Amino acid sequence: MPTRKEKIAVARILDDLIKADRIVDTGEMECWANVCGKYGIDREVRICARDISFADALRTICGSDTPGLREDLLGDCRSVTVSDGFCAHSEALMMASLTMMLDTRPEFEVEAISIPRASFNVDMATVLYIENEFDAPTNEAIERNYRLIYKELQLAGFHFLYIPRIIDHYRHTPPVLFKEILSFLAPSMSDAGLDTTYRSLLKMNTGIFCKDLLCNKCGITELRNTYPSLLIKIGNSFVGSVQYANYLKIEVDEGIVATVQGFIDRFLALLNTDIYVVSSSEERDNQFHFHGFYKQLLDIVLVRHNIRSEIVIDPYRQEILFPDIDSKAQGLHRRERALYALLLCQGADGLNFNRPRTPEEAARYDRRMQRIGKRYAAIYELFGGDRETAPDLSIPEIRRPIIACLRRSLRNLQGLYNPDDYTVTRDANDNYAVHVEPELIFVRSLDSSDPIPLHESEMYRKWKSL
């Protein structure tokens, strides 16, 4: 007999399957009564089942030690599906997913994911390619076989979405037109913010979409370390009073065509009709869809919160910019800006200002502080100050107010993902540092309209030479 937790999981799975086609009939109710008797599902269990997600229920069943539970549940799901003599598209999609997830000898690596619809939601039967890091063999296989994959899925009633193809469409649109569209959708955004959004969209790939948008901005942490996969929308359900979207995630590699065909074969074998609703939703020249996934993508990009922003140091205008949130650090003088730039150059190593007690260590400390002072003065000069009169960071009464001012300013920034990474932090060893990835740090020079990476800048060269 299953455990109470497993009974709750069984009730949740069958509840979602019965409601998949949005019709509840007599045959399904008879099957439901038989299943409740078989597994000992009472009213209390059914009530508790409403408070767990479809994905959590499947994880419970797949991790069960109860002999034969997975096989029995899969058989009962099949009985429910055919109880009315007809298997609709939505039922077949749910059943094909259950078959793949409950199979004790799975053909593919699969997982169920349930996400609050307020965070992320696309149309049913949408198939989205995702990956946490760029995987060259898989992407090459998709590019080489894109039409085949797209048409195979389309003819079975699915809509395949591949981020590089969408961004390529944006890239080939006249910039003026595309910025006008962005301005129409986000009228409060500044011109600089529109330019930044436009550039970030054109640089987007599947990895950036997955990490920065789905994981950071939407909070879908389940996808943070995902392998190349197809994310397929299979249904909706309520968990308590919150509506969730349910997805099937199938891992893929360079053999993605065979995986897609295997999934479609399982799905089509369950349908009772040869007539499918085929989506023809494609963006064309000078045409931009604003529904389903296309709307989600632009909405997420234009909403300025939970963003992993770049940092642009502009010493000649004496500014520290965070272009992805359309903001800049306020209330700073060049002494604070120069220290922030110095910490960015120092990277994860940071700076330690503690004076040791022994004479030998004190001598090394003095040499290190002298070097830090020279580096700080050189950057201070780039911000328009006099190198000879740069503040002495070795004096606590001078250094502490500078750090405090920096922290106050950076705490006021709104919309950053992990804002603590952007401020000045001190660890257990008293090292002060700014924990932002080096690839997000840029410097604007006098002879270039576009910011350049920090490690290619005059500022970094001066810092490194001292």
CSV table of C-alpha atoms in Angstrom, one decimal:
chain,number,residue,atom,x,y,z
A,1,MET,CA,0.0,0.0,0.0
A,2,PRO,CA,1.4,3.5,-0.9
A,3,THR,CA,2.4,5.9,1.9
A,4,ARG,CA,0.2,8.9,2.7
A,5,LYS,CA,2.6,11.2,0.8
A,6,GLU,CA,2.4,8.9,-2.3
A,7,LYS,CA,-1.5,8.8,-2.1
A,8,ILE,CA,-1.5,12.6,-2.2
A,9,ALA,CA,0.8,12.5,-5.2
A,10,VAL,CA,-1.4,10.0,-7.0
A,11,ALA,CA,-4.4,12.2,-6.4
A,12,ARG,CA,-2.7,15.3,-7.7
A,13,ILE,CA,-1.5,13.6,-10.9
A,14,LEU,CA,-4.9,12.0,-11.7
A,15,ASP,CA,-6.7,15.3,-10.9
A,16,ASP,CA,-4.6,17.2,-13.4
A,17,LEU,CA,-5.0,14.4,-16.0
A,18,ILE,CA,-8.8,14.3,-15.7
A,19,LYS,CA,-9.0,18.1,-16.0
A,20,ALA,CA,-6.5,18.3,-19.0
A,21,ASP,CA,-9.3,18.5,-21.7
A,22,ARG,CA,-11.4,20.8,-19.4
A,23,ILE,CA,-14.2,18.2,-19.6
A,24,VAL,CA,-15.2,15.8,-16.7
A,25,ASP,CA,-17.5,13.0,-17.8
A,26,THR,CA,-19.1,9.9,-16.3
A,27,GLY,CA,-16.4,7.5,-17.5
A,28,GLU,CA,-13.7,9.5,-15.8
A,29,MET,CA,-15.7,9.7,-12.6
A,30,GLU,CA,-16.0,5.9,-12.5
A,31,CYS,CA,-12.3,5.5,-13.1
A,32,TRP,CA,-11.6,8.1,-10.4
A,33,ALA,CA,-13.8,6.2,-7.9
A,34,ASN,CA,-12.0,2.9,-8.7
A,35,VAL,CA,-8.6,4.6,-8.3
A,36,CYS,CA,-9.6,6.1,-4.9
A,37,GLY,CA,-10.6,2.7,-3.7
A,38,LYS,CA,-7.5,1.0,-5.0
A,39,TYR,CA,-5.0,3.5,-3.4
A,40,GLY,CA,-7.0,4.4,-0.3
A,41,ILE,CA,-7.5,8.0,-1.3
A,42,ASP,CA,-10.1,9.7,1.0
A,43,ARG,CA,-11.4,13.2,1.2
A,44,GLU,CA,-8.6,14.5,3.4
A,45,VAL,CA,-6.0,13.1,0.9
A,46,ARG,CA,-7.8,14.8,-2.0
A,47,ILE,CA,-7.8,18.1,-0.1
A,48,CYS,CA,-4.1,17.9,0.6
A,49,ALA,CA,-3.4,17.0,-3.1
A,50,ARG,CA,-4.6,20.5,-4.0
A,51,ASP,CA,-1.7,22.0,-2.1
A,52,ILE,CA,1.2,20.3,-4.0
A,53,SER,CA,2.3,20.9,-7.6
A,54,PHE,CA,2.1,18.5,-10.4
A,55,ALA,CA,6.0,18.4,-10.6
A,56,ASP,CA,6.3,17.7,-6.8
A,57,ALA,CA,3.8,14.9,-7.1
A,58,LEU,CA,5.7,13.3,-9.9
A,59,ARG,CA,9.0,13.6,-8.0
A,60,THR,CA,7.4,11.8,-5.1
A,61,ILE,CA,6.2,8.9,-7.3
A,62,CYS,CA,9.5,8.6,-9.2
A,63,GLY,CA,11.4,8.5,-6.0
A,64,SER,CA,9.1,5.9,-4.4
A,65,ASP,CA,10.3,2.6,-3.0
A,66,THR,CA,6.7,1.1,-3.1
A,67,PRO,CA,6.9,-1.9,-5.5
A,68,GLY,CA,5.0,-1.5,-8.7
A,69,LEU,CA,3.6,1.9,-7.9
A,70,ARG,CA,4.9,3.6,-11.0
A,71,GLU,CA,3.7,0.8,-13.3
A,72,ASP,CA,0.3,0.7,-11.6
A,73,LEU,CA,-0.2,4.5,-11.7
A,74,LEU,CA,0.8,4.6,-15.4
A,75,GLY,CA,-1.8,1.9,-16.2
A,76,ASP,CA,-4.5,3.8,-14.3
A,77,CYS,CA,-3.6,7.0,-16.1
A,78,ARG,CA,-4.1,5.2,-19.4
A,79,SER,CA,-7.5,3.9,-18.2
A,80,VAL,CA,-8.6,7.4,-17.3
A,81,THR,CA,-7.5,8.8,-20.6
A,82,VAL,CA,-9.5,6.4,-22.7
A,83,SER,CA,-12.5,6.1,-20.4
A,84,ASP,CA,-14.6,8.4,-22.6
A,85,GLY,CA,-13.5,6.7,-25.8
A,86,PHE,CA,-11.7,9.8,-27.0
A,87,CYS,CA,-8.2,11.3,-26.3
A,88,ALA,CA,-8.0,15.0,-27.0
A,89,HIS,CA,-4.8,16.9,-27.9
A,90,SER,CA,-4.4,18.2,-24.3
A,91,GLU,CA,-5.0,14.7,-22.8
A,92,ALA,CA,-2.6,13.1,-25.2
A,93,LEU,CA,0.1,15.7,-24.4
A,94,MET,CA,-0.3,15.1,-20.6
A,95,MET,CA,-0.4,11.3,-21.1
A,96,ALA,CA,2.7,11.3,-23.4
A,97,SER,CA,4.5,13.2,-20.7
A,98,LEU,CA,3.4,10.9,-17.9
A,99,THR,CA,4.5,7.9,-20.0
A,100,MET,CA,8.0,9.3,-20.4
A,101,MET,CA,8.3,10.3,-16.7
A,102,LEU,CA,6.9,7.2,-15.2
A,103,ASP,CA,8.7,4.7,-17.5
A,104,THR,CA,11.0,2.6,-15.3
A,105,ARG,CA,13.4,2.3,-18.3
A,106,PRO,CA,13.2,5.8,-19.8
A,107,GLU,CA,14.3,6.4,-23.4
A,108,PHE,CA,15.0,10.1,-22.6
A,109,GLU,CA,16.1,12.1,-19.6
A,110,VAL,CA,12.9,13.9,-18.6
A,111,GLU,CA,11.7,16.1,-15.7
A,112,ALA,CA,8.4,17.8,-14.8
A,113,ILE,CA,8.6,21.5,-13.8
A,114,SER,CA,5.7,23.5,-12.3
A,115,ILE,CA,6.1,27.3,-12.4
A,116,PRO,CA,3.7,30.0,-11.1
A,117,ARG,CA,2.0,31.5,-14.1
A,118,ALA,CA,2.7,35.0,-12.9
A,119,SER,CA,6.4,34.4,-13.3
A,120,PHE,CA,6.4,32.8,-16.7
A,121,ASN,CA,3.6,31.4,-18.9
A,122,VAL,CA,3.4,30.5,-22.6
A,123,ASP,CA,0.7,28.9,-24.8
A,124,MET,CA,-0.1,25.2,-24.5
A,125,ALA,CA,2.1,22.9,-26.7
A,126,THR,CA,4.9,25.5,-27.0
A,127,VAL,CA,8.3,23.8,-27.3
A,128,LEU,CA,11.1,26.1,-26.2
A,129,TYR,CA,14.8,25.2,-26.5
A,130,ILE,CA,16.7,26.1,-23.3
A,131,GLU,CA,20.3,25.7,-22.1
A,132,ASN,CA,22.3,27.2,-19.3
A,133,GLU,CA,25.6,27.4,-21.3
A,134,PHE,CA,26.0,27.4,-25.0
A,135,ASP,CA,26.4,23.9,-26.3
A,136,ALA,CA,27.9,24.0,-29.8
A,137,PRO,CA,27.1,20.5,-31.1
A,138,THR,CA,23.4,20.8,-30.1
A,139,ASN,CA,23.0,24.3,-31.5
A,140,GLU,CA,24.7,23.2,-34.8
A,141,ALA,CA,22.3,20.3,-35.0
A,142,ILE,CA,19.3,22.6,-34.5
A,143,GLU,CA,20.5,25.1,-37.1
A,144,ARG,CA,21.2,22.3,-39.6
A,145,ASN,CA,17.8,20.7,-39.1
A,146,TYR,CA,15.8,23.7,-38.0
A,147,ARG,CA,13.1,23.3,-40.8
A,148,LEU,CA,12.8,19.6,-40.1
A,149,ILE,CA,12.4,20.1,-36.4
A,150,TYR,CA,10.0,23.0,-36.8
A,151,LYS,CA,7.8,21.2,-39.3
A,152,GLU,CA,7.7,17.9,-37.4
A,153,LEU,CA,6.5,19.7,-34.3
A,154,GLN,CA,4.2,22.0,-36.2
A,155,LEU,CA,2.4,19.2,-38.0
A,156,ALA,CA,1.7,17.6,-34.6
A,157,GLY,CA,0.2,20.8,-33.2
A,158,PHE,CA,3.3,22.2,-31.5
A,159,HIS,CA,5.1,25.5,-31.8
A,160,PHE,CA,8.9,25.3,-31.7
A,161,LEU,CA,10.7,28.4,-30.4
A,162,TYR,CA,14.5,28.8,-30.9
A,163,ILE,CA,15.9,32.1,-29.4
A,164,PRO,CA,18.6,32.6,-32.0
A,165,ARG,CA,16.0,32.6,-34.8
A,166,ILE,CA,13.9,35.2,-33.0
A,167,ILE,CA,16.9,37.4,-32.2
A,168,ASP,CA,18.0,37.1,-35.9
A,169,HIS,CA,14.6,38.5,-36.9
A,170,TYR,CA,15.1,41.5,-34.6
A,171,ARG,CA,18.7,41.9,-35.8
A,172,HIS,CA,17.5,42.3,-39.4
A,173,THR,CA,14.9,44.8,-38.6
A,174,PRO,CA,15.8,48.5,-39.2
A,175,PRO,CA,17.1,49.8,-35.8
A,176,VAL,CA,14.9,52.9,-35.9
A,177,LEU,CA,11.7,50.9,-36.4
A,178,PHE,CA,12.6,48.4,-33.7
A,179,LYS,CA,13.4,51.2,-31.2
A,180,GLU,CA,10.1,52.9,-32.0
A,181,ILE,CA,8.4,49.6,-31.1
A,182,LEU,CA,10.3,49.4,-27.8
A,183,SER,CA,9.4,53.0,-27.0
A,184,PHE,CA,5.8,52.3,-27.8
A,185,LEU,CA,5.8,49.3,-25.4
A,186,ALA,CA,7.8,51.2,-22.7
A,187,PRO,CA,7.1,54.9,-23.1
A,188,SER,CA,8.7,55.8,-19.7
A,189,MET,CA,12.1,54.4,-20.7
A,190,SER,CA,14.8,57.0,-21.5
A,191,ASP,CA,16.5,57.1,-24.8
A,192,ALA,CA,19.7,55.7,-23.2
A,193,GLY,CA,17.6,52.9,-21.7
A,194,LEU,CA,16.1,52.1,-25.1
A,195,ASP,CA,19.5,51.9,-26.7
A,196,THR,CA,20.7,49.6,-23.9
A,197,THR,CA,17.7,47.4,-24.2
A,198,TYR,CA,18.0,47.2,-28.0
A,199,ARG,CA,21.7,46.3,-27.7
A,200,SER,CA,21.1,43.7,-25.0
A,201,LEU,CA,18.3,42.1,-27.1
A,202,LEU,CA,20.6,41.8,-30.1
A,203,LYS,CA,23.3,40.1,-28.0
A,204,MET,CA,20.9,37.7,-26.4
A,205,ASN,CA,21.4,33.9,-26.9
A,206,THR,CA,19.7,30.9,-25.3
A,207,GLY,CA,22.1,30.9,-22.3
A,208,ILE,CA,21.5,34.5,-21.5
A,209,PHE,CA,17.8,34.1,-21.9
A,210,CYS,CA,17.8,31.1,-19.6
A,211,LYS,CA,20.1,32.5,-16.9
A,212,ASP,CA,19.3,36.3,-16.9
A,213,LEU,CA,15.6,36.2,-17.8
A,214,LEU,CA,14.1,32.9,-16.7
A,215,CYS,CA,16.3,32.3,-13.7
A,216,ASN,CA,17.2,35.8,-12.5
A,217,LYS,CA,14.2,37.9,-13.5
A,218,CYS,CA,11.5,35.3,-13.3
A,219,GLY,CA,13.0,33.4,-10.4
A,220,ILE,CA,12.8,30.0,-12.0
A,221,THR,CA,15.7,28.5,-10.1
A,222,GLU,CA,15.0,25.0,-11.3
A,223,LEU,CA,16.5,25.9,-14.7
A,224,ARG,CA,19.7,27.5,-13.4
A,225,ASN,CA,22.0,24.5,-14.2
A,226,THR,CA,19.9,23.0,-17.0
A,227,TYR,CA,21.5,20.9,-19.8
A,228,PRO,CA,20.3,21.6,-23.4
A,229,SER,CA,16.6,20.7,-23.2
A,230,LEU,CA,13.2,21.1,-24.8
A,231,LEU,CA,10.8,22.8,-22.4
A,232,ILE,CA,7.2,21.8,-23.4
A,233,LYS,CA,4.1,23.4,-21.9
A,234,ILE,CA,1.8,20.6,-21.0
A,235,GLY,CA,-0.9,22.1,-18.8
A,236,ASN,CA,-2.1,24.4,-16.1
A,237,SER,CA,-3.3,23.7,-12.6
A,238,PHE,CA,-3.9,25.5,-9.2
A,239,VAL,CA,-1.7,24.9,-6.2
A,240,GLY,CA,-3.8,26.3,-3.4
A,241,SER,CA,-5.1,29.5,-4.8
A,242,VAL,CA,-2.1,30.1,-7.1
A,243,GLN,CA,-2.3,29.1,-10.8
A,244,TYR,CA,0.8,27.2,-12.0
A,245,ALA,CA,2.0,26.2,-15.5
A,246,ASN,CA,3.3,22.7,-15.9
A,247,TYR,CA,6.2,21.8,-18.2
A,248,LEU,CA,7.9,18.7,-19.5
A,249,LYS,CA,11.7,19.1,-19.8
A,250,ILE,CA,13.4,16.7,-22.2
A,251,GLU,CA,17.2,16.7,-22.4
A,252,VAL,CA,18.6,16.8,-25.9
A,253,ASP,CA,22.0,16.7,-27.6
A,254,GLU,CA,23.2,16.6,-31.2
A,255,GLY,CA,20.7,13.8,-31.8
A,256,ILE,CA,17.8,16.2,-31.2
A,257,VAL,CA,16.0,15.2,-34.4
A,258,ALA,CA,15.6,11.6,-33.1
A,259,THR,CA,14.5,12.8,-29.7
A,260,VAL,CA,11.8,15.1,-31.3
A,261,GLN,CA,10.6,12.3,-33.5
A,262,GLY,CA,10.5,9.8,-30.6
A,263,PHE,CA,8.4,12.3,-28.5
A,264,ILE,CA,6.0,13.0,-31.4
A,265,ASP,CA,5.6,9.3,-32.1
A,266,ARG,CA,4.5,8.7,-28.5
A,267,PHE,CA,2.2,11.6,-28.6
A,268,LEU,CA,0.5,10.8,-32.0
A,269,ALA,CA,0.0,7.2,-30.9
A,270,LEU,CA,-2.4,8.4,-28.2
A,271,LEU,CA,-4.6,10.7,-30.4
A,272,ASN,CA,-7.9,9.5,-31.8
A,273,THR,CA,-8.0,11.8,-34.8
A,274,ASP,CA,-5.8,12.6,-37.8
A,275,ILE,CA,-6.9,16.3,-37.6
A,276,TYR,CA,-4.5,18.6,-35.7
A,277,VAL,CA,-4.6,22.3,-35.0
A,278,VAL,CA,-1.4,23.6,-36.7
A,279,SER,CA,0.1,26.8,-35.5
A,280,SER,CA,1.4,29.1,-38.3
A,281,SER,CA,2.6,31.8,-35.9
A,282,GLU,CA,5.9,33.2,-37.3
A,283,GLU,CA,7.2,36.7,-37.3
A,284,ARG,CA,7.9,38.2,-40.8
A,285,ASP,CA,9.5,41.3,-42.2
A,286,ASN,CA,8.4,44.5,-40.3
A,287,GLN,CA,6.0,42.3,-38.3
A,288,PHE,CA,6.3,41.6,-34.6
A,289,HIS,CA,4.0,39.3,-32.6
A,290,PHE,CA,2.9,40.5,-29.2
A,291,HIS,CA,1.2,37.4,-27.8
A,292,GLY,CA,2.3,34.2,-26.2
A,293,PHE,CA,6.0,33.8,-26.0
A,294,TYR,CA,6.8,36.8,-28.1
A,295,LYS,CA,5.0,39.0,-25.6
A,296,GLN,CA,6.6,37.3,-22.7
A,297,LEU,CA,10.1,37.8,-24.1
A,298,LEU,CA,9.6,41.6,-24.7
A,299,ASP,CA,7.7,42.0,-21.4
A,300,ILE,CA,10.5,40.4,-19.4
A,301,VAL,CA,13.2,42.4,-21.2
A,302,LEU,CA,11.4,45.7,-20.7
A,303,VAL,CA,10.5,45.2,-17.1
A,304,ARG,CA,13.4,46.7,-15.2
A,305,HIS,CA,13.8,44.4,-12.2
A,306,ASN,CA,16.0,41.4,-11.2
A,307,ILE,CA,18.5,42.3,-13.8
A,308,ARG,CA,22.2,41.4,-13.9
A,309,SER,CA,23.3,44.7,-15.2
A,310,GLU,CA,26.6,45.8,-16.8
A,311,ILE,CA,28.6,48.5,-15.0
A,312,VAL,CA,30.0,51.3,-17.2
A,313,ILE,CA,32.7,53.5,-15.7
A,314,ASP,CA,32.9,56.9,-17.5
A,315,PRO,CA,35.8,58.7,-15.8
A,316,TYR,CA,35.7,61.7,-18.1
A,317,ARG,CA,32.1,62.4,-17.4
A,318,GLN,CA,32.7,61.3,-13.8
A,319,GLU,CA,29.8,58.8,-13.9
A,320,ILE,CA,29.2,55.2,-12.9
A,321,LEU,CA,26.4,53.8,-15.0
A,322,PHE,CA,24.2,50.7,-14.7
A,323,PRO,CA,22.7,50.8,-18.2
A,324,ASP,CA,20.6,47.6,-18.0
A,325,ILE,CA,18.5,49.2,-15.2
A,326,ASP,CA,18.7,52.7,-16.8
A,327,SER,CA,20.4,54.1,-13.7
A,328,LYS,CA,23.6,55.6,-12.4
A,329,ALA,CA,25.2,56.0,-9.0
A,330,GLN,CA,24.1,59.3,-7.4
A,331,GLY,CA,25.5,61.5,-4.7
A,332,LEU,CA,29.2,60.5,-5.3
A,333,HIS,CA,32.3,62.6,-5.6
A,334,ARG,CA,35.4,61.5,-7.5
A,335,ARG,CA,37.0,60.0,-4.4
A,336,GLU,CA,34.1,57.5,-4.1
A,337,ARG,CA,34.0,56.8,-7.9
A,338,ALA,CA,37.7,56.3,-8.0
A,339,LEU,CA,37.6,53.8,-5.1
A,340,TYR,CA,34.8,51.9,-6.7
A,341,ALA,CA,36.7,51.7,-10.0
A,342,LEU,CA,39.8,50.6,-8.0
A,343,LEU,CA,37.8,47.8,-6.4
A,344,LEU,CA,36.5,46.7,-9.8
A,345,CYS,CA,40.1,46.5,-11.1
A,346,GLN,CA,41.1,44.5,-8.0
A,347,GLY,CA,38.4,41.9,-8.7
A,348,ALA,CA,37.6,39.1,-6.2
A,349,ASP,CA,40.9,39.7,-4.4
A,350,GLY,CA,39.7,43.0,-3.1
A,351,LEU,CA,41.6,45.2,-0.6
A,352,ASN,CA,42.5,44.7,3.0
A,353,PHE,CA,43.4,47.7,5.1
A,354,ASN,CA,44.1,46.0,8.4
A,355,ARG,CA,47.5,46.8,9.8
A,356,PRO,CA,49.3,43.7,11.2
A,357,ARG,CA,51.1,43.7,14.6
A,358,THR,CA,54.5,42.2,13.9
A,359,PRO,CA,57.3,44.5,12.4
A,360,GLU,CA,58.0,42.1,9.5
A,361,GLU,CA,54.3,42.0,8.4
A,362,ALA,CA,54.0,45.7,9.0
A,363,ALA,CA,56.8,46.4,6.5
A,364,ARG,CA,55.0,44.3,3.9
A,365,TYR,CA,51.8,46.1,4.7
A,366,ASP,CA,53.4,49.5,4.2
A,367,ARG,CA,54.7,48.5,0.8
A,368,ARG,CA,51.3,47.1,-0.2
A,369,MET,CA,49.5,50.2,1.0
A,370,GLN,CA,52.0,52.4,-0.9
A,371,ARG,CA,51.1,50.4,-4.1
A,372,ILE,CA,47.4,50.7,-3.4
A,373,GLY,CA,47.8,54.4,-2.9
A,374,LYS,CA,49.6,54.8,-6.3
A,375,ARG,CA,46.9,52.8,-8.1
A,376,TYR,CA,44.1,54.8,-6.4
A,377,ALA,CA,45.8,58.1,-7.2
A,378,ALA,CA,46.2,57.2,-10.9
A,379,ILE,CA,42.5,56.3,-11.2
A,380,TYR,CA,41.6,59.5,-9.1
A,381,GLU,CA,43.5,61.5,-11.7
A,382,LEU,CA,41.5,59.9,-14.6
A,383,PHE,CA,38.3,61.1,-12.8
A,384,GLY,CA,39.7,64.7,-13.1
A,385,GLY,CA,41.5,64.9,-9.7
A,386,ASP,CA,45.1,65.9,-8.8
A,387,ARG,CA,47.2,62.7,-8.3
A,388,GLU,CA,49.2,64.4,-5.6
A,389,THR,CA,46.1,65.3,-3.5
A,390,ALA,CA,44.3,62.0,-3.8
A,391,PRO,CA,42.8,60.9,-0.4
A,392,ASP,CA,45.0,58.6,1.6
A,393,LEU,CA,43.1,55.4,2.0
A,394,SER,CA,45.5,54.1,4.7
A,395,ILE,CA,43.9,56.6,7.1
A,396,PRO,CA,40.7,55.1,8.6
A,397,GLU,CA,39.1,58.5,9.2
A,398,ILE,CA,39.4,59.2,5.5
A,399,ARG,CA,38.6,55.8,4.1
A,400,ARG,CA,35.5,54.9,6.2
A,401,PRO,CA,33.4,57.9,5.1
A,402,ILE,CA,34.3,57.2,1.4
A,403,ILE,CA,33.1,53.5,1.7
A,404,ALA,CA,30.0,54.5,3.7
A,405,CYS,CA,29.0,57.0,1.0
A,406,LEU,CA,29.6,54.4,-1.7
A,407,ARG,CA,27.4,51.9,0.0
A,408,ARG,CA,24.6,54.4,0.6
A,409,SER,CA,24.5,55.4,-3.1
A,410,LEU,CA,24.6,51.8,-4.4
A,411,ARG,CA,21.9,50.7,-2.0
A,412,ASN,CA,19.5,53.1,-3.7
A,413,LEU,CA,19.8,51.3,-7.1
A,414,GLN,CA,16.5,49.6,-8.0
A,415,GLY,CA,16.0,46.5,-10.2
A,416,LEU,CA,19.3,44.6,-9.7
A,417,TYR,CA,19.5,40.9,-9.3
A,418,ASN,CA,21.6,40.2,-6.2
A,419,PRO,CA,22.2,43.9,-5.5
A,420,ASP,CA,24.7,43.0,-2.7
A,421,ASP,CA,27.1,41.9,-5.5
A,422,TYR,CA,27.2,45.5,-6.8
A,423,THR,CA,28.0,47.2,-3.5
A,424,VAL,CA,31.2,47.2,-1.4
A,425,THR,CA,31.2,44.2,0.9
A,426,ARG,CA,33.6,43.1,3.6
A,427,ASP,CA,34.2,39.4,4.2
A,428,ALA,CA,35.3,37.5,7.3
A,429,ASN,CA,38.9,38.3,6.6
A,430,ASP,CA,38.2,42.0,6.3
A,431,ASN,CA,38.7,42.1,2.5
A,432,TYR,CA,36.7,44.8,0.8
A,433,ALA,CA,35.5,43.8,-2.7
A,434,VAL,CA,32.8,44.2,-5.4
A,435,HIS,CA,31.6,40.8,-6.5
A,436,VAL,CA,30.5,41.4,-10.1
A,437,GLU,CA,31.6,39.1,-13.0
A,438,PRO,CA,34.5,40.7,-14.9
A,439,GLU,CA,32.6,40.3,-18.2
A,440,LEU,CA,30.0,42.8,-17.0
A,441,ILE,CA,32.4,45.7,-16.3
A,442,PHE,CA,33.1,48.2,-19.0
A,443,VAL,CA,34.9,51.6,-19.4
A,444,ARG,CA,34.0,54.5,-21.7
A,445,SER,CA,37.0,56.2,-23.3
A,446,LEU,CA,37.3,59.5,-25.0
A,447,ASP,CA,38.1,58.1,-28.4
A,448,SER,CA,35.3,55.5,-28.5
A,449,SER,CA,31.5,55.9,-28.5
A,450,ASP,CA,31.0,52.3,-27.2
A,451,PRO,CA,32.2,51.1,-23.8
A,452,ILE,CA,35.1,48.7,-23.9
A,453,PRO,CA,35.8,45.8,-21.5
A,454,LEU,CA,37.6,46.9,-18.3
A,455,HIS,CA,40.7,44.8,-19.0
A,456,GLU,CA,41.2,46.6,-22.4
A,457,SER,CA,40.9,50.1,-20.9
A,458,GLU,CA,43.5,52.7,-20.1
A,459,MET,CA,42.3,52.6,-16.5
A,460,TYR,CA,43.1,48.9,-16.2
A,461,ARG,CA,46.5,49.3,-17.9
A,462,LYS,CA,47.5,52.1,-15.4
A,463,TRP,CA,46.3,50.0,-12.5
A,464,LYS,CA,48.2,47.0,-13.6
A,465,SER,CA,51.4,48.9,-14.3
A,466,LEU,CA,51.7,50.2,-10.7
